[in-house]
């Protein structure tokens, strides 16, 4: 059997098989490296790439008996089906190029995901560092950065204060008159033998849930978690997919975790702020943000656009599937308002743009490995515009606090000294965004557009970052 082709949404052949049976990838090394974690490699170093996960189609296992007999009578070599993806390989290449050439991101690890939040289509799925599937080296095999690891799907990390979206949803659904509750932040909350602090030891005084969300008050959310109790918080997290076995049709992704046993009040309090033992993948947090943008409905990520036999028989055509309703439309609407308040007067004020309604949530958290703590910063957000419906996630990890460059469509963002995401986070990362419209694009690290008004919207994150962006209204160049 000759293995079938893998093709991107624009007709670019990403992988084919020659007469000798050798798997052939794109001629350009940078192009084939950019999609290696999406496609996989012939030696099976990448787990669950399209080459392996869709082998039933690519190796012709779905071929009918009549098709096999007809091919035999014609003396034809049996070929597998061609698989066309929802992904845009050019977008993947530009994301990888931006990471590899950025002064502060070159040589670092990271991840990027782009999805349509209405349909679940995956337009890009990138993990850094990449490697060349046609020229595998000993350096690749022995690299401490583990280039075969798909960070977008396999890395589970504490989501930090972006998890406050879930904590706030739990409070709204559990506590009576939750929007009228008042918390007190003196800069610290003692829980058993530990003290909950806010970034920079901030003291927020008396504040309600919306204000606590906008200033990302750890003390208030720790108090809210303790008032609700662990069961209520876990229930809401599980409504968003935590602790579920992600059995998606097209993609294999690690499960996200909200602990279920032996929980003391310290752990519950920190879980309210997205820390303790709470852990999520970048793809899943992208889905969480998208659910708010999509009126509470979370879509299953889909990667297969179509599957066609060598004779032109269509075996599969793209279809959307609702993964679950994570929250009611009413609660999603309230959270939408909270997230907009983050941008207008909270920790995300640096992302304000005149004339655009932008919603966001900043965050940071720490995890330990080998006795060393690594800070992870996140940002989830979207532009409230219904004419385009895309969700994007970009993530990096490192122990360094470095400047990162971010490019957003129609967004002009500069950092300050607040916590998280598109503003300065508490470990010193600063995010700079420049609007591509009528701007000096020569100063920008990359663009994805047919002209300036079709400018790209994606984000580069510093290596200490787990960054999630969810947009209502970007990526005009990706319309099929």
Coordinates of C-alpha atoms in Angstrom, one line a residue:
X1 CA 0.0 0.0 0.0
X2 CA 1.3 3.4 -0.9
X3 CA 0.6 5.8 1.9
X4 CA -1.8 8.6 1.0
X5 CA -1.1 12.4 0.8
X6 CA -1.6 14.9 3.6
X7 CA -2.8 18.3 2.3
X8 CA -3.4 21.6 4.0
X9 CA -6.6 23.7 3.7
X10 CA -5.1 25.7 0.7
X11 CA -4.1 22.6 -1.3
X12 CA -0.4 22.5 -0.2
X13 CA 0.9 18.9 -0.2
X14 CA 2.5 18.4 3.2
X15 CA 3.4 14.8 2.8
X16 CA 3.3 12.3 0.0
X17 CA 4.9 8.9 -0.9
X18 CA 7.1 8.2 -3.9
X19 CA 7.2 5.0 -6.0
X20 CA 9.8 3.4 -3.7
X21 CA 7.6 3.9 -0.7
X22 CA 9.6 6.7 0.9
X23 CA 7.7 9.3 2.7
X24 CA 8.4 12.7 1.1
X25 CA 7.7 16.0 2.9
X26 CA 7.7 19.6 1.5
X27 CA 10.9 20.5 -0.4
X28 CA 11.6 23.5 1.8
X29 CA 13.2 22.5 5.1
X30 CA 11.7 25.3 7.1
X31 CA 8.2 24.6 5.8
X32 CA 8.3 20.9 6.6
X33 CA 9.8 21.6 10.0
X34 CA 7.0 24.0 10.8
X35 CA 4.3 21.4 10.6
X36 CA 6.3 18.4 11.9
X37 CA 4.4 18.2 15.2
X38 CA 1.1 18.4 13.3
X39 CA 2.0 15.8 10.7
X40 CA 4.5 13.6 12.6
X41 CA 7.5 11.9 11.1
X42 CA 8.3 8.6 9.4
X43 CA 10.3 7.3 12.3
X44 CA 7.4 7.9 14.8
X45 CA 9.3 10.3 17.1
X46 CA 6.2 12.6 17.3
X47 CA 3.4 10.9 19.1
X48 CA -0.1 11.0 17.4
X49 CA 0.7 13.2 14.4
X50 CA -1.6 12.9 11.4
X51 CA 0.7 10.3 9.8
X52 CA 0.1 7.9 12.6
X53 CA -3.2 8.9 14.1
X54 CA -5.0 8.9 10.7
X55 CA -3.2 5.8 9.4
X56 CA -6.5 4.0 8.9
X57 CA -7.2 6.5 6.0
X58 CA -3.6 7.1 4.8
X59 CA -2.9 3.3 4.6
X60 CA -6.2 2.5 2.9
X61 CA -7.9 0.5 5.7
X62 CA -11.1 2.3 4.9
X63 CA -11.0 1.1 1.2
X64 CA -14.0 -1.0 0.3
X65 CA -13.7 -4.5 -1.2
X66 CA -15.0 -3.3 -4.5
X67 CA -12.4 -0.5 -4.7
X68 CA -9.7 -3.1 -4.0
X69 CA -10.9 -5.5 -6.6
X70 CA -11.2 -2.7 -9.2
X71 CA -7.6 -1.6 -8.5
X72 CA -6.4 -5.2 -8.8
X73 CA -8.1 -5.7 -12.2
X74 CA -6.6 -2.5 -13.4
X75 CA -3.2 -3.5 -12.3
X76 CA -2.9 -0.4 -10.1
X77 CA -0.8 -0.2 -6.9
X78 CA -3.1 0.2 -4.0
X79 CA -2.9 3.7 -2.5
X80 CA -4.3 5.1 0.7
X81 CA -6.7 8.0 1.0
X82 CA -5.7 11.6 0.8
X83 CA -6.3 13.6 4.0
X84 CA -7.0 17.3 3.8
X85 CA -6.5 19.3 7.0
X86 CA -8.2 22.4 8.3
X87 CA -4.7 23.7 9.1
X88 CA -2.9 26.5 7.2
X89 CA 0.8 25.5 6.6
X90 CA 1.8 29.1 5.7
X91 CA 0.5 30.3 9.1
X92 CA 2.5 27.6 10.8
X93 CA 5.7 28.5 8.9
X94 CA 5.3 32.2 9.8
X95 CA 4.7 31.5 13.5
X96 CA 7.8 29.3 13.6
X97 CA 9.8 31.8 11.7
X98 CA 8.8 34.5 14.2
X99 CA 9.8 32.5 17.1
X100 CA 13.1 31.4 15.6
X101 CA 14.2 34.9 14.5
X102 CA 12.9 36.9 17.4
X103 CA 15.8 38.4 19.4
X104 CA 14.3 37.1 22.7
X105 CA 12.6 33.9 21.4
X106 CA 15.3 32.4 19.2
X107 CA 16.3 29.0 20.4
X108 CA 13.6 28.8 23.0
X109 CA 10.7 26.4 23.4
X110 CA 7.0 27.2 23.0
X111 CA 3.7 26.4 21.4
X112 CA 1.0 28.0 19.2
X113 CA -2.6 27.0 18.4
X114 CA -5.1 28.7 16.2
X115 CA -8.8 27.6 16.1
X116 CA -12.1 28.8 14.9
X117 CA -14.2 29.0 18.1
X118 CA -17.5 28.5 16.3
X119 CA -16.6 25.4 14.3
X120 CA -13.6 24.0 16.2
X121 CA -11.4 24.0 13.1
X122 CA -7.7 24.0 14.0
X123 CA -5.8 26.3 11.7
X124 CA -2.4 26.0 13.2
X125 CA -0.8 23.7 15.8
X126 CA 2.9 24.4 16.4
X127 CA 5.4 23.3 19.0
X128 CA 8.9 24.7 19.5
X129 CA 11.6 23.8 19.0
X130 CA 10.9 22.1 15.7
X131 CA 13.1 19.6 13.8
X132 CA 13.5 18.5 10.2
X133 CA 11.7 15.2 9.6
X134 CA 13.8 14.6 6.5
X135 CA 17.1 15.3 8.2
X136 CA 16.9 14.0 11.8
X137 CA 20.2 14.6 13.7
X138 CA 21.8 13.3 16.9
X139 CA 21.4 16.8 18.3
X140 CA 17.6 16.5 17.8
X141 CA 17.6 13.2 19.6
X142 CA 19.7 14.3 22.5
X143 CA 18.4 17.8 22.9
X144 CA 17.4 18.9 26.5
X145 CA 14.6 20.9 24.9
X146 CA 12.9 17.6 23.8
X147 CA 11.9 18.7 20.2
X148 CA 9.8 15.6 19.7
X149 CA 7.4 16.8 22.5
X150 CA 4.2 18.5 21.3
X151 CA 3.9 21.3 23.9
X152 CA 0.6 22.5 22.6
X153 CA -1.1 19.1 23.3
X154 CA 1.1 17.4 25.9
X155 CA 2.2 20.1 28.3
X156 CA 0.0 20.4 31.4
X157 CA 0.8 23.4 33.7
X158 CA -1.0 25.5 36.3
X159 CA -3.1 28.0 34.4
X160 CA -2.7 30.8 37.0
X161 CA -5.3 33.6 37.2
X162 CA -6.8 32.7 33.9
X163 CA -8.5 29.9 35.9
X164 CA -10.4 32.7 37.7
X165 CA -12.7 32.6 34.7
X166 CA -13.8 29.2 36.0
X167 CA -13.7 30.3 39.7
X168 CA -15.9 33.3 38.9
X169 CA -18.3 31.1 36.9
X170 CA -18.5 28.8 39.9
X171 CA -19.3 31.7 42.2
X172 CA -22.0 33.1 39.9
X173 CA -23.6 29.7 39.7
X174 CA -23.3 28.7 43.4
X175 CA -23.3 31.7 45.7
X176 CA -26.5 33.6 46.3
X177 CA -26.3 37.2 45.0
X178 CA -22.7 36.5 44.0
X179 CA -22.3 39.8 42.2
X180 CA -23.2 41.7 45.4
X181 CA -20.7 39.8 47.7
X182 CA -17.9 41.8 49.2
X183 CA -14.4 40.6 49.9
X184 CA -11.7 42.2 52.0
X185 CA -8.1 42.2 50.7
X186 CA -5.5 43.4 53.2
X187 CA -2.7 42.1 51.0
X188 CA -2.7 38.7 52.6
X189 CA -5.1 36.0 53.7
X190 CA -3.9 33.4 56.3
X191 CA -5.0 29.9 55.6
X192 CA -3.8 27.3 58.1
X193 CA -0.1 27.7 58.2
X194 CA 0.2 29.6 54.9
X195 CA -0.4 33.1 53.7
X196 CA -2.1 33.9 50.3
X197 CA -0.4 37.0 48.8
X198 CA -1.2 39.1 45.7
X199 CA 1.4 40.1 43.2
X200 CA 3.5 42.9 44.5
X201 CA 1.8 42.4 47.9
X202 CA -1.1 44.6 46.6
X203 CA -3.8 45.6 49.0
X204 CA -7.2 46.0 47.2
X205 CA -9.4 46.8 50.3
X206 CA -13.1 45.9 50.0
X207 CA -14.2 44.8 46.6
X208 CA -16.9 42.8 44.8
X209 CA -16.5 39.8 42.5
X210 CA -16.2 41.9 39.3
X211 CA -13.6 44.2 40.8
X212 CA -11.7 41.2 42.2
X213 CA -11.7 39.7 38.7
X214 CA -10.5 42.9 37.0
X215 CA -7.6 43.5 39.4
X216 CA -6.9 39.7 39.6
X217 CA -7.1 39.6 43.4
X218 CA -5.7 36.3 44.8
X219 CA -7.1 37.0 48.2
X220 CA -10.6 37.6 47.1
X221 CA -10.6 34.5 44.9
X222 CA -9.1 32.4 47.7
X223 CA -11.9 33.6 49.9
X224 CA -14.5 32.8 47.3
X225 CA -13.1 29.3 46.8
X226 CA -13.2 28.7 50.5
X227 CA -16.8 30.0 50.8
X228 CA -18.0 27.8 47.9
X229 CA -16.0 24.8 48.9
X230 CA -14.0 22.4 46.8
X231 CA -16.9 20.5 45.4
X232 CA -18.5 23.5 43.8
X233 CA -15.2 24.6 42.3
X234 CA -14.4 21.2 41.0
X235 CA -17.9 20.8 39.5
X236 CA -17.4 24.0 37.5
X237 CA -13.9 23.0 36.4
X238 CA -15.3 19.7 35.3
X239 CA -18.1 21.5 33.4
X240 CA -15.2 23.1 31.4
X241 CA -13.6 19.7 30.7
X242 CA -11.2 19.2 33.6
X243 CA -10.8 15.6 34.7
X244 CA -12.5 14.4 31.5
X245 CA -10.9 11.9 29.1
X246 CA -10.4 13.9 26.0
X247 CA -11.4 11.4 23.3
X248 CA -11.5 13.8 20.3
X249 CA -11.9 12.4 16.9
X250 CA -9.0 14.2 15.2
X251 CA -6.6 15.1 18.0
X252 CA -5.0 13.4 21.0
X253 CA -4.5 15.8 23.9
X254 CA -3.5 15.4 27.5
X255 CA -6.2 15.6 30.1
X256 CA -6.4 18.7 32.3
X257 CA -6.6 18.1 36.0
X258 CA -8.5 19.5 39.0
X259 CA -7.6 17.4 42.1
X260 CA -10.3 15.2 43.6
X261 CA -8.9 13.9 46.9
X262 CA -7.3 14.9 50.1
X263 CA -7.7 18.6 49.8
X264 CA -7.0 21.0 52.6
X265 CA -8.0 24.6 52.8
X266 CA -4.7 25.9 51.5
X267 CA -5.0 23.8 48.4
X268 CA -8.6 24.9 47.9
X269 CA -7.7 28.5 48.3
X270 CA -4.8 28.4 45.9
X271 CA -6.9 26.4 43.4
X272 CA -9.3 29.4 43.3
X273 CA -6.4 31.3 41.8
X274 CA -5.5 28.6 39.4
X275 CA -2.5 27.2 41.3
X276 CA -2.0 24.3 43.7
X277 CA -2.3 21.1 41.7
X278 CA -4.6 22.5 39.0
X279 CA -3.1 21.8 35.5
X280 CA -4.2 22.4 31.9
X281 CA -2.9 22.1 28.4
X282 CA -2.5 25.2 26.2
X283 CA -5.1 23.8 23.8
X284 CA -7.6 23.3 26.6
X285 CA -7.2 26.8 28.0
X286 CA -7.8 28.0 24.5
X287 CA -11.1 26.1 24.5
X288 CA -12.0 27.5 27.9
X289 CA -11.6 31.1 26.6
X290 CA -13.4 30.2 23.4
X291 CA -16.4 28.9 25.4
X292 CA -16.9 32.4 26.9
X293 CA -16.7 34.0 23.5
X294 CA -19.1 31.4 22.1
X295 CA -21.9 32.0 24.6
X296 CA -20.9 29.2 26.9
X297 CA -20.6 26.5 24.2
X298 CA -17.2 24.7 23.9
X299 CA -16.5 23.1 20.5
X300 CA -14.5 20.0 19.9
X301 CA -11.2 20.8 18.1
X302 CA -11.4 19.4 14.5
X303 CA -8.4 18.9 12.2
X304 CA -9.9 16.9 9.2
X305 CA -11.3 19.0 6.4
X306 CA -11.9 16.0 4.1
X307 CA -10.8 12.5 3.3
X308 CA -10.8 11.3 -0.3
X309 CA -10.0 8.1 -2.0
X310 CA -7.6 7.9 -5.1
X311 CA -10.7 7.5 -7.2
X312 CA -12.3 10.6 -5.8
X313 CA -14.7 9.0 -3.4
X314 CA -15.3 11.3 -0.5
X315 CA -15.1 9.4 2.8
X316 CA -15.3 12.3 5.2
X317 CA -16.3 15.9 5.0
X318 CA -15.7 18.5 7.7
X319 CA -18.4 18.7 10.4
X320 CA -18.5 20.6 13.6
X321 CA -19.3 19.0 17.0
X322 CA -20.2 20.6 20.3
X323 CA -17.9 19.2 23.0
X324 CA -20.1 20.4 25.8
X325 CA -21.9 23.4 27.2
X326 CA -19.5 24.7 29.8
X327 CA -21.7 27.4 31.2
X328 CA -25.0 29.1 30.5
X329 CA -25.3 31.9 28.0
X330 CA -26.3 34.2 30.9
X331 CA -23.2 33.4 32.9
X332 CA -21.0 33.7 29.8
X333 CA -22.5 37.1 29.2
X334 CA -21.6 38.2 32.8
X335 CA -18.0 36.9 32.4
X336 CA -17.8 38.7 29.1
X337 CA -18.5 41.9 31.0
X338 CA -16.0 41.0 33.7
X339 CA -13.3 40.3 31.1
X340 CA -14.0 43.6 29.3
X341 CA -13.6 45.3 32.7
X342 CA -10.1 43.8 32.9
X343 CA -9.2 45.6 29.8
X344 CA -10.9 48.9 30.5
X345 CA -9.8 49.4 34.1
X346 CA -8.0 46.2 35.4
X347 CA -4.8 44.4 34.9
X348 CA -5.2 44.4 31.1
X349 CA -5.6 48.1 30.5
X350 CA -2.6 48.0 28.2
X351 CA -4.7 46.1 25.7
X352 CA -7.3 48.8 25.3
X353 CA -7.9 49.9 21.7
X354 CA -10.2 52.8 20.8
X355 CA -13.2 51.6 18.9
X356 CA -12.8 48.0 19.8
X357 CA -14.5 46.0 22.6
X358 CA -11.7 43.8 24.0
X359 CA -12.1 41.2 26.7
X360 CA -9.2 39.5 28.6
X361 CA -7.8 37.9 31.7
X362 CA -4.2 38.1 32.8
X363 CA -2.5 35.5 34.9
X364 CA 0.7 33.9 36.2
X365 CA 1.6 30.8 38.2
X366 CA 4.6 28.7 39.2
X367 CA 5.5 25.1 38.8
X368 CA 8.5 23.2 40.2
X369 CA 10.8 20.8 38.4
X370 CA 14.1 19.5 39.6
X371 CA 13.9 21.7 42.6
X372 CA 13.6 24.9 40.5
X373 CA 10.5 27.0 40.2
X374 CA 9.4 28.2 36.7
X375 CA 6.9 31.0 36.3
X376 CA 4.2 30.6 33.6
X377 CA 2.3 33.6 32.4
X378 CA -1.0 33.5 30.6
X379 CA -3.3 35.8 28.8
X380 CA -6.8 34.8 27.6
X381 CA -8.9 37.3 25.7
X382 CA -10.9 38.1 22.6
X383 CA -12.0 41.0 20.4
X384 CA -15.8 41.1 20.6
X385 CA -16.5 41.2 16.8
X386 CA -18.8 38.7 15.2
X387 CA -17.7 39.0 11.6
X388 CA -14.6 36.7 12.2
X389 CA -14.6 33.9 14.7
X390 CA -11.1 32.6 15.6
X391 CA -9.4 31.6 18.8
X392 CA -5.6 31.6 19.2
X393 CA -3.2 30.3 21.7
X394 CA 0.5 30.9 21.9
X395 CA 2.8 29.6 24.7
X396 CA 6.4 29.5 25.7
X397 CA 8.3 28.3 28.8
X398 CA 11.7 29.2 30.2
X399 CA 13.3 30.4 33.5
X400 CA 14.3 33.7 32.0
X401 CA 12.3 36.9 32.2
X402 CA 12.6 38.4 28.7
X403 CA 11.0 40.9 26.5
X404 CA 8.5 39.5 24.1
X405 CA 7.1 40.9 20.9
X406 CA 3.4 40.3 20.2
X407 CA 1.5 41.2 17.0
X408 CA -2.2 41.5 17.1
X409 CA -4.6 42.5 14.4
X410 CA -5.9 46.0 15.0
X411 CA -4.5 46.0 18.5
X412 CA -1.9 48.4 19.9
X413 CA -0.6 47.1 23.3
X414 CA 2.3 48.2 25.5
X415 CA 3.2 46.7 28.8
X416 CA 3.1 48.2 32.3
X417 CA 3.9 46.8 35.7
X418 CA 0.7 44.8 36.3
X419 CA 0.2 41.1 36.4
X420 CA 0.0 38.7 33.4
X421 CA -0.5 38.3 29.7
X422 CA -0.5 41.3 27.4
X423 CA 0.7 43.5 30.3
X424 CA 3.8 43.2 32.4
X425 CA 3.5 40.1 34.6
X426 CA 4.9 39.8 38.1
X427 CA 8.2 38.3 36.9
X428 CA 8.9 41.2 34.7
X429 CA 7.8 40.1 31.2
X430 CA 6.7 43.0 29.0
X431 CA 4.5 42.5 26.0
X432 CA 4.6 44.9 23.2
X433 CA 2.0 44.9 20.4
X434 CA 1.8 47.1 17.4
X435 CA -1.2 47.7 15.2
X436 CA -0.6 46.5 11.6
X437 CA -3.1 48.9 10.1
X438 CA -1.3 51.8 8.6
X439 CA 1.8 50.9 10.6
X440 CA 5.4 50.6 9.8
X441 CA 5.4 46.8 9.3
X442 CA 9.1 46.7 8.7
X443 CA 9.5 47.0 12.5
X444 CA 7.3 44.0 13.1
X445 CA 8.7 40.5 13.3
X446 CA 6.2 39.0 10.8
X447 CA 3.0 39.4 9.0
X448 CA 0.4 37.1 7.4
X449 CA -1.6 39.0 4.9
X450 CA -2.3 39.7 1.3
X451 CA -2.3 43.4 2.1
X452 CA -2.1 45.6 5.1
X453 CA -5.8 45.4 5.9
X454 CA -5.7 41.6 5.9
X455 CA -3.1 41.7 8.6
X456 CA -2.3 38.8 10.8
X457 CA -3.3 38.3 14.4
X458 CA -1.1 36.1 16.3
X459 CA 1.0 36.4 19.4
X460 CA 4.5 35.6 20.3
X461 CA 5.1 34.7 23.9
X462 CA 8.1 34.9 26.0
X463 CA 9.6 31.7 27.0
X464 CA 8.5 31.8 30.5
X465 CA 5.0 32.0 29.3
X466 CA 1.9 29.9 28.9
X467 CA -0.1 32.4 26.9
X468 CA -3.7 31.9 25.7
X469 CA -5.5 34.3 23.4
X470 CA -9.1 33.9 22.3
X471 CA -10.5 36.3 19.8
X472 CA -13.9 37.2 18.4
X473 CA -12.9 38.8 15.2
X474 CA -9.5 38.3 13.6
X475 CA -7.6 36.3 11.0
X476 CA -9.4 37.6 7.9
X477 CA -6.8 36.0 5.7
X478 CA -7.8 32.6 6.9
X479 CA -11.3 32.5 5.5
X480 CA -11.8 29.4 3.3

